[in-house]
PDB file of C-alpha atoms in Angstrom:
ATOM      1  CA  MET Z   1      -0.196  -0.102  -0.278  1.00 47.00           C
ATOM      2  CA  ALA Z   2       2.618   2.491   0.855  1.00 46.00           C
ATOM      3  CA  THR Z   3       4.584   1.778  -2.140  1.00 47.00           C
ATOM      4  CA  GLU Z   4       1.325   2.334  -4.133  1.00 47.00           C
ATOM      5  CA  ALA Z   5       0.436   5.488  -2.159  1.00 46.00           C
ATOM      6  CA  THR Z   6       3.857   6.542  -3.327  1.00 46.00           C
ATOM      7  CA  THR Z   7       3.659   5.486  -6.888  1.00 47.00           C
ATOM      8  CA  THR Z   8       0.369   8.014  -7.173  1.00 47.00           C
ATOM      9  CA  ASN Z   9       2.004  10.752  -5.257  1.00 48.00           C
ATOM     10  CA  PHE Z  10       4.828  11.093  -7.994  1.00 45.00           C
ATOM     11  CA  GLN Z  11       2.347  10.734 -10.715  1.00 50.00           C
ATOM     12  CA  ASN Z  12       0.473  13.451  -9.967  1.00 51.00           C
ATOM     13  CA  SER Z  13      -0.739  15.789 -12.322  1.00 52.00           C
ATOM     14  CA  ASP Z  14       0.527  19.192 -11.056  1.00 52.00           C
ATOM     15  CA  PHE Z  15       4.255  18.032 -10.834  1.00 47.00           C
ATOM     16  CA  ARG Z  16       5.984  18.732 -13.613  1.00 52.00           C
ATOM     17  CA  PRO Z  17       9.964  17.801 -14.157  1.00 51.00           C
ATOM     18  CA  VAL Z  18      11.776  20.822 -14.559  1.00 49.00           C
ATOM     19  CA  PRO Z  19      13.674  19.409 -17.887  1.00 52.00           C
ATOM     20  CA  GLN Z  20      17.036  19.796 -17.815  1.00 49.00           C
ATOM     21  CA  PRO Z  21      18.567  22.189 -20.591  1.00 49.00           C
ATOM     22  CA  PRO Z  22      20.596  20.002 -23.434  1.00 50.00           C
ATOM     23  CA  ASP Z  23      23.954  20.768 -23.129  1.00 49.00           C
ATOM     24  CA  PHE Z  24      25.235  23.118 -25.600  1.00 44.00           C
ATOM     25  CA  HIS Z  25      28.195  21.938 -28.211  1.00 45.00           C
ATOM     26  CA  PRO Z  26      28.214  24.792 -31.221  1.00 42.00           C
ATOM     27  CA  GLU Z  27      28.872  23.464 -34.573  1.00 43.00           C
ATOM     28  CA  VAL Z  28      31.389  25.541 -36.203  1.00 39.00           C
ATOM     29  CA  ILE Z  29      30.167  25.203 -39.962  1.00 41.00           C
ATOM     30  CA  VAL Z  30      32.793  26.135 -42.943  1.00 41.00           C
ATOM     31  CA  SER Z  31      31.057  26.063 -45.647  1.00 46.00           C
ATOM     32  CA  PRO Z  32      33.540  24.155 -48.188  1.00 43.00           C
ATOM     33  CA  HIS Z  33      33.222  26.732 -50.493  1.00 54.00           C
ATOM     34  CA  ASP Z  34      31.689  30.031 -51.343  1.00 64.00           C
ATOM     35  CA  GLY Z  35      29.388  29.923 -54.328  1.00 70.00           C
ATOM     36  CA  LEU Z  36      30.721  32.676 -56.085  1.00 78.00           C
ATOM     37  CA  HIS Z  37      31.300  33.137 -59.832  1.00 83.00           C
ATOM     38  CA  PHE Z  38      34.896  32.827 -60.725  1.00 82.00           C
ATOM     39  CA  TRP Z  39      34.846  36.528 -61.550  1.00 85.00           C
ATOM     40  CA  GLN Z  40      33.675  37.278 -58.599  1.00 85.00           C
ATOM     41  CA  PHE Z  41      36.435  36.219 -57.194  1.00 86.00           C
ATOM     42  CA  MET Z  42      38.367  38.065 -59.231  1.00 88.00           C
ATOM     43  CA  ILE Z  43      36.601  40.932 -58.363  1.00 91.00           C
ATOM     44  CA  ALA Z  44      36.945  40.800 -54.748  1.00 90.00           C
ATOM     45  CA  GLY Z  45      40.605  39.757 -54.613  1.00 89.00           C
ATOM     46  CA  SER Z  46      41.322  42.870 -56.858  1.00 91.00           C
ATOM     47  CA  VAL Z  47      39.908  44.903 -54.610  1.00 92.00           C
ATOM     48  CA  ALA Z  48      41.486  43.931 -51.735  1.00 90.00           C
ATOM     49  CA  GLY Z  49      45.347  43.707 -53.603  1.00 89.00           C
ATOM     50  CA  CYS Z  50      44.643  47.242 -54.593  1.00 90.00           C
ATOM     51  CA  VAL Z  51      43.445  48.778 -50.674  1.00 90.00           C
ATOM     52  CA  GLU Z  52      45.964  46.970 -49.270  1.00 87.00           C
ATOM     53  CA  HIS Z  53      49.370  47.640 -51.968  1.00 89.00           C
ATOM     54  CA  MET Z  54      48.043  51.392 -51.718  1.00 89.00           C
ATOM     55  CA  ALA Z  55      47.509  51.606 -47.852  1.00 89.00           C
ATOM     56  CA  MET Z  56      51.209  50.119 -46.964  1.00 89.00           C
ATOM     57  CA  PHE Z  57      53.254  52.187 -49.717  1.00 92.00           C
ATOM     58  CA  PRO Z  58      55.320  53.915 -48.150  1.00 91.00           C
ATOM     59  CA  VAL Z  59      56.376  50.810 -45.969  1.00 89.00           C
ATOM     60  CA  ASP Z  60      57.311  48.932 -48.842  1.00 89.00           C
ATOM     61  CA  THR Z  61      59.247  51.945 -50.107  1.00 89.00           C
ATOM     62  CA  VAL Z  62      61.307  51.876 -46.806  1.00 87.00           C
ATOM     63  CA  LYS Z  63      62.344  48.421 -46.927  1.00 85.00           C
ATOM     64  CA  THR Z  64      63.122  48.434 -50.839  1.00 84.00           C
ATOM     65  CA  HIS Z  65      65.805  51.215 -49.668  1.00 83.00           C
ATOM     66  CA  MET Z  66      67.103  49.085 -47.053  1.00 82.00           C
ATOM     67  CA  GLN Z  67      67.663  45.918 -48.491  1.00 76.00           C
ATOM     68  CA  ALA Z  68      69.383  47.411 -51.312  1.00 74.00           C
ATOM     69  CA  LEU Z  69      72.906  47.275 -51.843  1.00 55.00           C
ATOM     70  CA  GLY Z  70      76.033  49.006 -53.386  1.00 48.00           C
ATOM     71  CA  SER Z  71      76.135  53.055 -53.793  1.00 43.00           C
ATOM     72  CA  CYS Z  72      72.471  53.391 -53.139  1.00 52.00           C
ATOM     73  CA  PRO Z  73      71.662  56.732 -50.783  1.00 48.00           C
ATOM     74  CA  ILE Z  74      70.454  54.061 -47.614  1.00 45.00           C
ATOM     75  CA  LYS Z  75      73.742  52.101 -46.507  1.00 51.00           C
ATOM     76  CA  SER Z  76      72.100  51.123 -42.983  1.00 46.00           C
ATOM     77  CA  VAL Z  77      69.370  48.970 -41.758  1.00 52.00           C
ATOM     78  CA  GLY Z  78      67.997  50.819 -39.612  1.00 72.00           C
ATOM     79  CA  VAL Z  79      64.403  51.906 -40.615  1.00 79.00           C
ATOM     80  CA  ARG Z  80      64.200  55.316 -38.815  1.00 83.00           C
ATOM     81  CA  HIS Z  81      67.448  55.869 -40.561  1.00 82.00           C
ATOM     82  CA  ALA Z  82      65.924  54.644 -43.882  1.00 81.00           C
ATOM     83  CA  LEU Z  83      62.891  56.888 -43.654  1.00 86.00           C
ATOM     84  CA  ARG Z  84      65.042  60.068 -42.472  1.00 87.00           C
ATOM     85  CA  SER Z  85      67.060  59.658 -45.821  1.00 84.00           C
ATOM     86  CA  ILE Z  86      64.169  58.944 -47.971  1.00 86.00           C
ATOM     87  CA  LEU Z  87      62.753  62.121 -46.492  1.00 88.00           C
ATOM     88  CA  LYS Z  88      65.767  64.500 -46.494  1.00 87.00           C
ATOM     89  CA  SER Z  89      66.402  63.498 -50.074  1.00 83.00           C
ATOM     90  CA  GLU Z  90      63.045  63.265 -52.084  1.00 84.00           C
ATOM     91  CA  GLY Z  91      59.979  64.575 -49.049  1.00 87.00           C
ATOM     92  CA  LEU Z  92      56.766  63.013 -48.135  1.00 89.00           C
ATOM     93  CA  PRO Z  93      56.827  62.057 -52.009  1.00 88.00           C
ATOM     94  CA  GLY Z  94      59.235  60.095 -52.274  1.00 87.00           C
ATOM     95  CA  LEU Z  95      57.807  57.632 -50.035  1.00 90.00           C
ATOM     96  CA  TYR Z  96      55.413  57.275 -52.911  1.00 91.00           C
ATOM     97  CA  ARG Z  97      57.916  56.862 -56.391  1.00 90.00           C
ATOM     98  CA  GLY Z  98      56.395  53.765 -57.606  1.00 90.00           C
ATOM     99  CA  ILE Z  99      52.289  53.585 -56.742  1.00 92.00           C
ATOM    100  CA  GLY Z 100      51.592  54.065 -60.460  1.00 91.00           C
ATOM    101  CA  ALA Z 101      53.227  50.839 -61.398  1.00 92.00           C
ATOM    102  CA  MET Z 102      52.143  49.357 -57.894  1.00 91.00           C
ATOM    103  CA  GLY Z 103      48.312  50.155 -58.974  1.00 89.00           C
ATOM    104  CA  LEU Z 104      49.062  49.110 -62.434  1.00 91.00           C
ATOM    105  CA  GLY Z 105      50.167  45.925 -61.214  1.00 92.00           C
ATOM    106  CA  ALA Z 106      48.314  44.445 -58.024  1.00 92.00           C
ATOM    107  CA  GLY Z 107      44.863  44.770 -59.152  1.00 91.00           C
ATOM    108  CA  PRO Z 108      45.412  41.881 -61.749  1.00 93.00           C
ATOM    109  CA  ALA Z 109      47.684  39.761 -60.102  1.00 93.00           C
ATOM    110  CA  HIS Z 110      45.764  39.783 -57.141  1.00 92.00           C
ATOM    111  CA  ALA Z 111      42.809  39.478 -59.054  1.00 93.00           C
ATOM    112  CA  VAL Z 112      45.032  35.801 -60.640  1.00 93.00           C
ATOM    113  CA  TYR Z 113      46.112  35.415 -56.928  1.00 90.00           C
ATOM    114  CA  PHE Z 114      42.278  35.145 -54.964  1.00 88.00           C
ATOM    115  CA  SER Z 115      40.520  32.939 -57.848  1.00 90.00           C
ATOM    116  CA  VAL Z 116      42.953  30.553 -58.690  1.00 92.00           C
ATOM    117  CA  TYR Z 117      43.481  29.868 -54.837  1.00 88.00           C
ATOM    118  CA  GLU Z 118      39.743  29.411 -54.412  1.00 86.00           C
ATOM    119  CA  VAL Z 119      39.247  27.044 -57.030  1.00 88.00           C
ATOM    120  CA  CYS Z 120      42.460  24.915 -56.748  1.00 91.00           C
ATOM    121  CA  LYS Z 121      41.123  25.038 -52.727  1.00 86.00           C
ATOM    122  CA  LYS Z 122      37.759  23.692 -54.116  1.00 85.00           C
ATOM    123  CA  TYR Z 123      39.016  20.909 -56.673  1.00 87.00           C
ATOM    124  CA  PHE Z 124      42.115  19.606 -53.792  1.00 88.00           C
ATOM    125  CA  SER Z 125      39.924  19.932 -50.767  1.00 82.00           C
ATOM    126  CA  GLY Z 126      37.084  17.975 -52.070  1.00 76.00           C
ATOM    127  CA  GLU Z 127      33.866  18.096 -49.471  1.00 71.00           C
ATOM    128  CA  ASN Z 128      36.573  18.820 -46.158  1.00 78.00           C
ATOM    129  CA  PRO Z 129      37.267  22.496 -45.632  1.00 72.00           C
ATOM    130  CA  ASN Z 130      39.637  22.259 -42.898  1.00 75.00           C
ATOM    131  CA  ASN Z 131      42.115  20.486 -45.187  1.00 81.00           C
ATOM    132  CA  SER Z 132      45.345  22.076 -44.392  1.00 80.00           C
ATOM    133  CA  ALA Z 133      47.824  20.599 -47.092  1.00 84.00           C
ATOM    134  CA  ALA Z 134      44.802  21.672 -49.549  1.00 86.00           C
ATOM    135  CA  HIS Z 135      45.108  25.417 -48.365  1.00 82.00           C
ATOM    136  CA  ALA Z 136      49.013  25.465 -48.647  1.00 84.00           C
ATOM    137  CA  VAL Z 137      49.024  23.844 -52.589  1.00 89.00           C
ATOM    138  CA  SER Z 138      46.043  26.123 -53.708  1.00 89.00           C
ATOM    139  CA  GLY Z 139      48.526  29.366 -51.921  1.00 85.00           C
ATOM    140  CA  VAL Z 140      51.699  27.488 -54.347  1.00 88.00           C
ATOM    141  CA  CYS Z 141      49.377  27.487 -57.709  1.00 92.00           C
ATOM    142  CA  ALA Z 142      48.222  30.795 -56.677  1.00 91.00           C
ATOM    143  CA  THR Z 143      51.754  32.554 -56.264  1.00 90.00           C
ATOM    144  CA  VAL Z 144      53.027  30.386 -59.766  1.00 92.00           C
ATOM    145  CA  ALA Z 145      50.046  32.397 -61.199  1.00 93.00           C
ATOM    146  CA  SER Z 146      49.883  35.648 -59.753  1.00 94.00           C
ATOM    147  CA  ASP Z 147      53.662  36.452 -59.824  1.00 93.00           C
ATOM    148  CA  ALA Z 148      54.261  36.207 -63.809  1.00 94.00           C
ATOM    149  CA  VAL Z 149      51.622  38.587 -63.665  1.00 94.00           C
ATOM    150  CA  PHE Z 150      52.824  41.221 -61.255  1.00 94.00           C
ATOM    151  CA  THR Z 151      56.689  40.723 -61.692  1.00 93.00           C
ATOM    152  CA  PRO Z 152      57.564  43.012 -64.527  1.00 94.00           C
ATOM    153  CA  MET Z 153      55.385  45.716 -62.947  1.00 93.00           C
ATOM    154  CA  ASP Z 154      57.243  44.972 -59.738  1.00 92.00           C
ATOM    155  CA  THR Z 155      60.574  45.001 -60.959  1.00 92.00           C
ATOM    156  CA  VAL Z 156      58.931  48.763 -62.702  1.00 93.00           C
ATOM    157  CA  LYS Z 157      57.890  49.620 -59.000  1.00 92.00           C
ATOM    158  CA  GLN Z 158      61.347  49.195 -57.358  1.00 89.00           C
ATOM    159  CA  ARG Z 159      63.013  50.909 -59.800  1.00 89.00           C
ATOM    160  CA  LEU Z 160      60.813  54.100 -59.428  1.00 90.00           C
ATOM    161  CA  GLN Z 161      61.190  53.492 -56.105  1.00 87.00           C
ATOM    162  CA  LEU Z 162      65.504  54.231 -55.539  1.00 82.00           C
ATOM    163  CA  GLY Z 163      65.608  55.971 -58.497  1.00 70.00           C
ATOM    164  CA  ASN Z 164      65.327  59.934 -58.668  1.00 65.00           C
ATOM    165  CA  SER Z 165      63.376  62.045 -61.295  1.00 65.00           C
ATOM    166  CA  ALA Z 166      66.906  62.119 -63.232  1.00 68.00           C
ATOM    167  CA  ALA Z 167      66.476  58.191 -63.486  1.00 76.00           C
ATOM    168  CA  TYR Z 168      62.934  57.463 -64.489  1.00 83.00           C
ATOM    169  CA  ARG Z 169      59.849  59.814 -64.992  1.00 84.00           C
ATOM    170  CA  GLY Z 170      57.594  57.443 -64.547  1.00 87.00           C
ATOM    171  CA  VAL Z 171      56.137  54.940 -65.195  1.00 91.00           C
ATOM    172  CA  PHE Z 172      56.207  54.250 -69.200  1.00 92.00           C
ATOM    173  CA  ASP Z 173      59.498  55.749 -68.791  1.00 92.00           C
ATOM    174  CA  CYS Z 174      60.835  53.091 -66.736  1.00 92.00           C
ATOM    175  CA  VAL Z 175      59.071  50.236 -69.097  1.00 93.00           C
ATOM    176  CA  LYS Z 176      61.022  51.948 -72.649  1.00 93.00           C
ATOM    177  CA  LYS Z 177      64.000  52.018 -70.787  1.00 92.00           C
ATOM    178  CA  VAL Z 178      64.520  49.074 -69.601  1.00 92.00           C
ATOM    179  CA  LEU Z 179      63.440  47.561 -72.729  1.00 93.00           C
ATOM    180  CA  LYS Z 180      65.558  49.279 -74.466  1.00 93.00           C
ATOM    181  CA  GLU Z 181      68.413  48.929 -72.470  1.00 90.00           C
ATOM    182  CA  GLU Z 182      68.229  45.377 -70.835  1.00 89.00           C
ATOM    183  CA  GLY Z 183      65.678  43.873 -73.041  1.00 92.00           C
ATOM    184  CA  PHE Z 184      62.242  41.938 -72.091  1.00 92.00           C
ATOM    185  CA  GLY Z 185      64.077  39.693 -69.926  1.00 91.00           C
ATOM    186  CA  ALA Z 186      64.826  42.377 -67.570  1.00 90.00           C
ATOM    187  CA  PHE Z 187      61.634  42.475 -66.260  1.00 92.00           C
ATOM    188  CA  TYR Z 188      61.375  38.190 -64.925  1.00 92.00           C
ATOM    189  CA  ALA Z 189      65.181  38.797 -63.969  1.00 88.00           C
ATOM    190  CA  SER Z 190      63.541  37.872 -60.629  1.00 88.00           C
ATOM    191  CA  TYR Z 191      60.840  35.880 -61.317  1.00 91.00           C
ATOM    192  CA  ARG Z 192      61.765  32.389 -60.456  1.00 88.00           C
ATOM    193  CA  THR Z 193      62.930  33.637 -56.693  1.00 85.00           C
ATOM    194  CA  THR Z 194      59.966  35.652 -56.698  1.00 86.00           C
ATOM    195  CA  VAL Z 195      57.988  32.785 -57.270  1.00 89.00           C
ATOM    196  CA  LEU Z 196      61.009  30.469 -54.479  1.00 84.00           C
ATOM    197  CA  MET Z 197      59.930  33.256 -51.679  1.00 83.00           C
ATOM    198  CA  ASN Z 198      56.324  33.183 -52.556  1.00 83.00           C
ATOM    199  CA  ALA Z 199      55.900  29.556 -52.702  1.00 84.00           C
ATOM    200  CA  PRO Z 200      57.006  29.039 -48.774  1.00 82.00           C
ATOM    201  CA  TYR Z 201      55.469  32.077 -48.326  1.00 83.00           C
ATOM    202  CA  THR Z 202      51.960  31.769 -49.740  1.00 82.00           C
ATOM    203  CA  ALA Z 203      51.946  27.898 -47.907  1.00 80.00           C
ATOM    204  CA  VAL Z 204      52.464  29.491 -44.815  1.00 81.00           C
ATOM    205  CA  HIS Z 205      50.419  32.319 -44.958  1.00 80.00           C
ATOM    206  CA  PHE Z 206      47.174  30.219 -46.606  1.00 77.00           C
ATOM    207  CA  THR Z 207      47.767  27.245 -44.019  1.00 81.00           C
ATOM    208  CA  ALA Z 208      48.175  29.861 -41.103  1.00 81.00           C
ATOM    209  CA  TYR Z 209      44.924  32.318 -42.146  1.00 81.00           C
ATOM    210  CA  GLU Z 210      42.465  29.374 -42.799  1.00 78.00           C
ATOM    211  CA  ALA Z 211      44.013  27.420 -39.641  1.00 81.00           C
ATOM    212  CA  LEU Z 212      43.342  31.027 -37.277  1.00 80.00           C
ATOM    213  CA  LYS Z 213      40.505  31.834 -38.913  1.00 78.00           C
ATOM    214  CA  ARG Z 214      38.941  28.819 -37.685  1.00 79.00           C
ATOM    215  CA  GLY Z 215      40.217  28.669 -34.156  1.00 80.00           C
ATOM    216  CA  LEU Z 216      39.200  31.954 -33.606  1.00 75.00           C
ATOM    217  CA  ILE Z 217      35.723  30.908 -34.805  1.00 75.00           C
ATOM    218  CA  GLU Z 218      35.557  28.425 -32.639  1.00 76.00           C
ATOM    219  CA  ILE Z 219      36.483  30.306 -29.695  1.00 74.00           C
ATOM    220  CA  SER Z 220      33.350  32.749 -29.992  1.00 64.00           C
ATOM    221  CA  PRO Z 221      30.973  30.903 -32.175  1.00 63.00           C
ATOM    222  CA  GLU Z 222      28.166  32.704 -30.946  1.00 59.00           C
ATOM    223  CA  SER Z 223      29.516  36.036 -32.389  1.00 53.00           C
ATOM    224  CA  VAL Z 224      31.142  35.271 -35.254  1.00 52.00           C
ATOM    225  CA  SER Z 225      28.416  37.085 -37.578  1.00 57.00           C
ATOM    226  CA  ASP Z 226      29.327  40.270 -35.495  1.00 51.00           C
ATOM    227  CA  GLU Z 227      33.136  39.707 -35.211  1.00 56.00           C
ATOM    228  CA  ARG Z 228      33.408  38.757 -38.714  1.00 70.00           C
ATOM    229  CA  VAL Z 229      36.065  41.402 -39.564  1.00 71.00           C
ATOM    230  CA  ILE Z 230      38.069  41.144 -36.383  1.00 79.00           C
ATOM    231  CA  VAL Z 231      38.222  37.180 -37.173  1.00 77.00           C
ATOM    232  CA  HIS Z 232      39.258  37.885 -41.046  1.00 75.00           C
ATOM    233  CA  ALA Z 233      41.989  40.905 -39.755  1.00 81.00           C
ATOM    234  CA  THR Z 234      43.245  39.077 -36.336  1.00 82.00           C
ATOM    235  CA  ALA Z 235      43.902  35.787 -38.584  1.00 82.00           C
ATOM    236  CA  GLY Z 236      45.396  37.770 -41.575  1.00 81.00           C
ATOM    237  CA  SER Z 237      48.199  40.016 -40.032  1.00 86.00           C
ATOM    238  CA  LEU Z 238      49.384  36.691 -38.386  1.00 84.00           C
ATOM    239  CA  ALA Z 239      49.468  35.036 -40.710  1.00 84.00           C
ATOM    240  CA  GLY Z 240      50.894  37.504 -42.482  1.00 84.00           C
ATOM    241  CA  ALA Z 241      53.454  38.089 -40.181  1.00 86.00           C
ATOM    242  CA  SER Z 242      54.812  34.878 -39.532  1.00 83.00           C
ATOM    243  CA  ALA Z 243      55.234  34.324 -43.126  1.00 83.00           C
ATOM    244  CA  ALA Z 244      57.215  37.232 -43.938  1.00 86.00           C
ATOM    245  CA  VAL Z 245      59.698  36.863 -41.117  1.00 87.00           C
ATOM    246  CA  ILE Z 246      60.561  33.197 -42.869  1.00 85.00           C
ATOM    247  CA  THR Z 247      60.645  34.657 -46.459  1.00 86.00           C
ATOM    248  CA  THR Z 248      62.705  37.621 -45.820  1.00 88.00           C
ATOM    249  CA  PRO Z 249      66.279  36.366 -47.148  1.00 89.00           C
ATOM    250  CA  LEU Z 250      64.742  35.256 -50.502  1.00 87.00           C
ATOM    251  CA  ASP Z 251      62.757  38.517 -50.268  1.00 87.00           C
ATOM    252  CA  VAL Z 252      66.328  40.768 -50.644  1.00 87.00           C
ATOM    253  CA  VAL Z 253      67.742  38.278 -53.207  1.00 87.00           C
ATOM    254  CA  LYS Z 254      64.544  39.638 -55.238  1.00 85.00           C
ATOM    255  CA  THR Z 255      65.540  42.932 -54.356  1.00 83.00           C
ATOM    256  CA  GLN Z 256      68.877  42.465 -55.466  1.00 83.00           C
ATOM    257  CA  LEU Z 257      67.827  41.417 -59.222  1.00 83.00           C
ATOM    258  CA  GLN Z 258      65.033  43.844 -59.513  1.00 80.00           C
ATOM    259  CA  CYS Z 259      67.023  46.755 -58.951  1.00 77.00           C
ATOM    260  CA  GLN Z 260      70.575  46.079 -60.520  1.00 76.00           C
ATOM    261  CA  GLY Z 261      72.354  48.986 -62.080  1.00 68.00           C
ATOM    262  CA  VAL Z 262      69.756  50.906 -60.340  1.00 68.00           C
ATOM    263  CA  CYS Z 263      71.191  54.041 -58.079  1.00 62.00           C
ATOM    264  CA  GLY Z 264      74.362  52.236 -58.358  1.00 62.00           C
ATOM    265  CA  CYS Z 265      73.571  48.752 -56.666  1.00 66.00           C
ATOM    266  CA  ASP Z 266      75.542  45.788 -58.598  1.00 69.00           C
ATOM    267  CA  ARG Z 267      74.802  43.975 -61.795  1.00 75.00           C
ATOM    268  CA  PHE Z 268      74.534  40.179 -62.025  1.00 75.00           C
ATOM    269  CA  LYS Z 269      75.485  38.101 -65.146  1.00 72.00           C
ATOM    270  CA  ASN Z 270      73.019  35.965 -64.431  1.00 71.00           C
ATOM    271  CA  SER Z 271      69.905  35.477 -62.277  1.00 71.00           C
ATOM    272  CA  SER Z 272      71.369  33.079 -60.135  1.00 79.00           C
ATOM    273  CA  ILE Z 273      70.022  32.421 -56.454  1.00 82.00           C
ATOM    274  CA  GLY Z 274      73.501  31.378 -55.026  1.00 84.00           C
ATOM    275  CA  ASP Z 275      75.482  33.940 -56.853  1.00 85.00           C
ATOM    276  CA  VAL Z 276      73.487  36.826 -55.154  1.00 85.00           C
ATOM    277  CA  VAL Z 277      73.187  35.313 -51.820  1.00 88.00           C
ATOM    278  CA  LYS Z 278      77.502  34.898 -51.824  1.00 88.00           C
ATOM    279  CA  THR Z 279      77.723  38.575 -52.977  1.00 85.00           C
ATOM    280  CA  ILE Z 280      74.965  40.477 -50.363  1.00 84.00           C
ATOM    281  CA  VAL Z 281      77.116  37.501 -48.328  1.00 87.00           C
ATOM    282  CA  ARG Z 282      80.451  39.101 -48.833  1.00 86.00           C
ATOM    283  CA  LYS Z 283      79.656  42.750 -48.782  1.00 82.00           C
ATOM    284  CA  ASP Z 284      77.246  42.728 -45.615  1.00 82.00           C
ATOM    285  CA  GLY Z 285      77.492  39.426 -43.875  1.00 85.00           C
ATOM    286  CA  TYR Z 286      74.754  36.305 -43.274  1.00 86.00           C
ATOM    287  CA  ASN Z 287      72.970  39.743 -41.045  1.00 84.00           C
ATOM    288  CA  GLY Z 288      72.806  40.981 -44.953  1.00 84.00           C
ATOM    289  CA  LEU Z 289      70.070  38.349 -45.615  1.00 86.00           C
ATOM    290  CA  MET Z 290      67.562  39.450 -42.967  1.00 87.00           C
ATOM    291  CA  ARG Z 291      67.966  43.203 -43.952  1.00 84.00           C
ATOM    292  CA  GLY Z 292      64.585  44.922 -44.283  1.00 83.00           C
ATOM    293  CA  TRP Z 293      62.980  42.008 -42.287  1.00 87.00           C
ATOM    294  CA  ILE Z 294      61.073  44.662 -39.594  1.00 86.00           C
ATOM    295  CA  PRO Z 295      59.463  46.990 -42.304  1.00 86.00           C
ATOM    296  CA  ARG Z 296      58.695  43.555 -44.266  1.00 86.00           C
ATOM    297  CA  MET Z 297      56.605  42.316 -40.862  1.00 87.00           C
ATOM    298  CA  LEU Z 298      55.210  45.868 -40.606  1.00 84.00           C
ATOM    299  CA  PHE Z 299      54.523  45.710 -44.645  1.00 85.00           C
ATOM    300  CA  HIS Z 300      52.692  42.311 -44.302  1.00 85.00           C
ATOM    301  CA  ALA Z 301      50.870  42.464 -41.193  1.00 87.00           C
ATOM    302  CA  PRO Z 302      48.552  44.827 -41.066  1.00 88.00           C
ATOM    303  CA  ALA Z 303      48.910  44.664 -44.963  1.00 85.00           C
ATOM    304  CA  ALA Z 304      47.796  40.912 -44.408  1.00 83.00           C
ATOM    305  CA  ALA Z 305      44.480  42.463 -42.410  1.00 85.00           C
ATOM    306  CA  ILE Z 306      43.622  44.770 -45.244  1.00 87.00           C
ATOM    307  CA  CYS Z 307      43.374  42.154 -47.028  1.00 85.00           C
ATOM    308  CA  TRP Z 308      41.647  39.309 -45.748  1.00 81.00           C
ATOM    309  CA  SER Z 309      39.040  41.471 -44.273  1.00 85.00           C
ATOM    310  CA  THR Z 310      38.955  43.295 -47.938  1.00 88.00           C
ATOM    311  CA  TYR Z 311      38.821  40.222 -49.544  1.00 87.00           C
ATOM    312  CA  GLU Z 312      36.299  37.720 -47.174  1.00 82.00           C
ATOM    313  CA  ALA Z 313      33.872  41.918 -47.323  1.00 86.00           C
ATOM    314  CA  ALA Z 314      33.181  41.756 -51.036  1.00 87.00           C
ATOM    315  CA  LYS Z 315      33.088  38.170 -50.925  1.00 85.00           C
ATOM    316  CA  ALA Z 316      29.894  38.528 -48.452  1.00 85.00           C
ATOM    317  CA  PHE Z 317      28.935  41.290 -50.848  1.00 88.00           C
ATOM    318  CA  PHE Z 318      28.465  39.268 -53.697  1.00 88.00           C
ATOM    319  CA  GLN Z 319      27.167  36.045 -51.570  1.00 85.00           C
ATOM    320  CA  GLU Z 320      24.032  38.861 -50.723  1.00 86.00           C
ATOM    321  CA  ILE Z 321      23.209  39.407 -54.338  1.00 88.00           C
ATOM    322  CA  ASN Z 322      23.651  35.917 -55.327  1.00 84.00           C
ATOM    323  CA  ALA Z 323      21.391  34.876 -52.502  1.00 83.00           C
ATOM    324  CA  SER Z 324      18.637  37.766 -53.113  1.00 83.00           C
ATOM    325  CA  SER Z 325      18.750  37.267 -57.321  1.00 81.00           C
ATOM    326  CA  GLU Z 326      18.332  33.304 -56.017  1.00 76.00           C
ATOM    327  CA  SER Z 327      15.257  34.463 -54.141  1.00 74.00           C
ATOM    328  CA  GLY Z 328      13.788  36.898 -56.792  1.00 67.00           C
ATOM    329  CA  THR Z 329      14.115  34.152 -59.241  1.00 61.00           C
TER     330      THR Z 329
END
């Protein structure tokens, strides 16, 4: 009887056990692909590249001066000394010499860069968006293609950064003089070095970016939509800084090859990386291979943050357009 009473009391309709909330395990869903058209990736990449390089161009000018050897005005590896020397000799406009060449090269090159990366990432990763190896391989493919577009204008840009108005009056004057005096091959003298530099840079950069972005999203998945820009900027800056420091020696070699004969800089019989490295070590020691690493890092950290934030914002813009057009049909 006691058992029956207890059972009856427990089954009283007035008693409702408080339901326990289910454990909250937020699932971070990363889309395997963004569903954009090829031309939309190209426009997003082009806008991101132009914004990035235009915003950080003065820092790039300081880095170029620091890496150039020979009888160029800058002999010291100090950032402050390099900056003061440029301002003293040419004033504030000296920090922006060659920005026209950068504008002509950065847009098309980054359009190729990001569109090739996205296409390769979709192909290599399949249905696994967390495949780091696929991100690295896709980044290498992207840099091989984009460097073929950007290297000629990068050569013009660096020559304008080092030269004065007497050497080159502008972008097209520089192009004409280089073609006349050195031939078309001069525009690609550093291509092999550039690819060898940018391949590991891009592999480290894209792999670190995708991993950092995913990690930051997992920390606070419920507010990811509100903090999207912060996530992309933080992941981009950390990835850019780490990749930049690692690849500085090859960047020094690239600058040497692109600035041959400008402002008294050395000329090389061929584009052998080994010969350039030997020249740098002989004249400046092994420390010479790290010349400009501070402005390079100061360039790539904010530049990557600007670039990725702009790129992801442009992609989000196109995604909204595509979604609205699909819902309207």
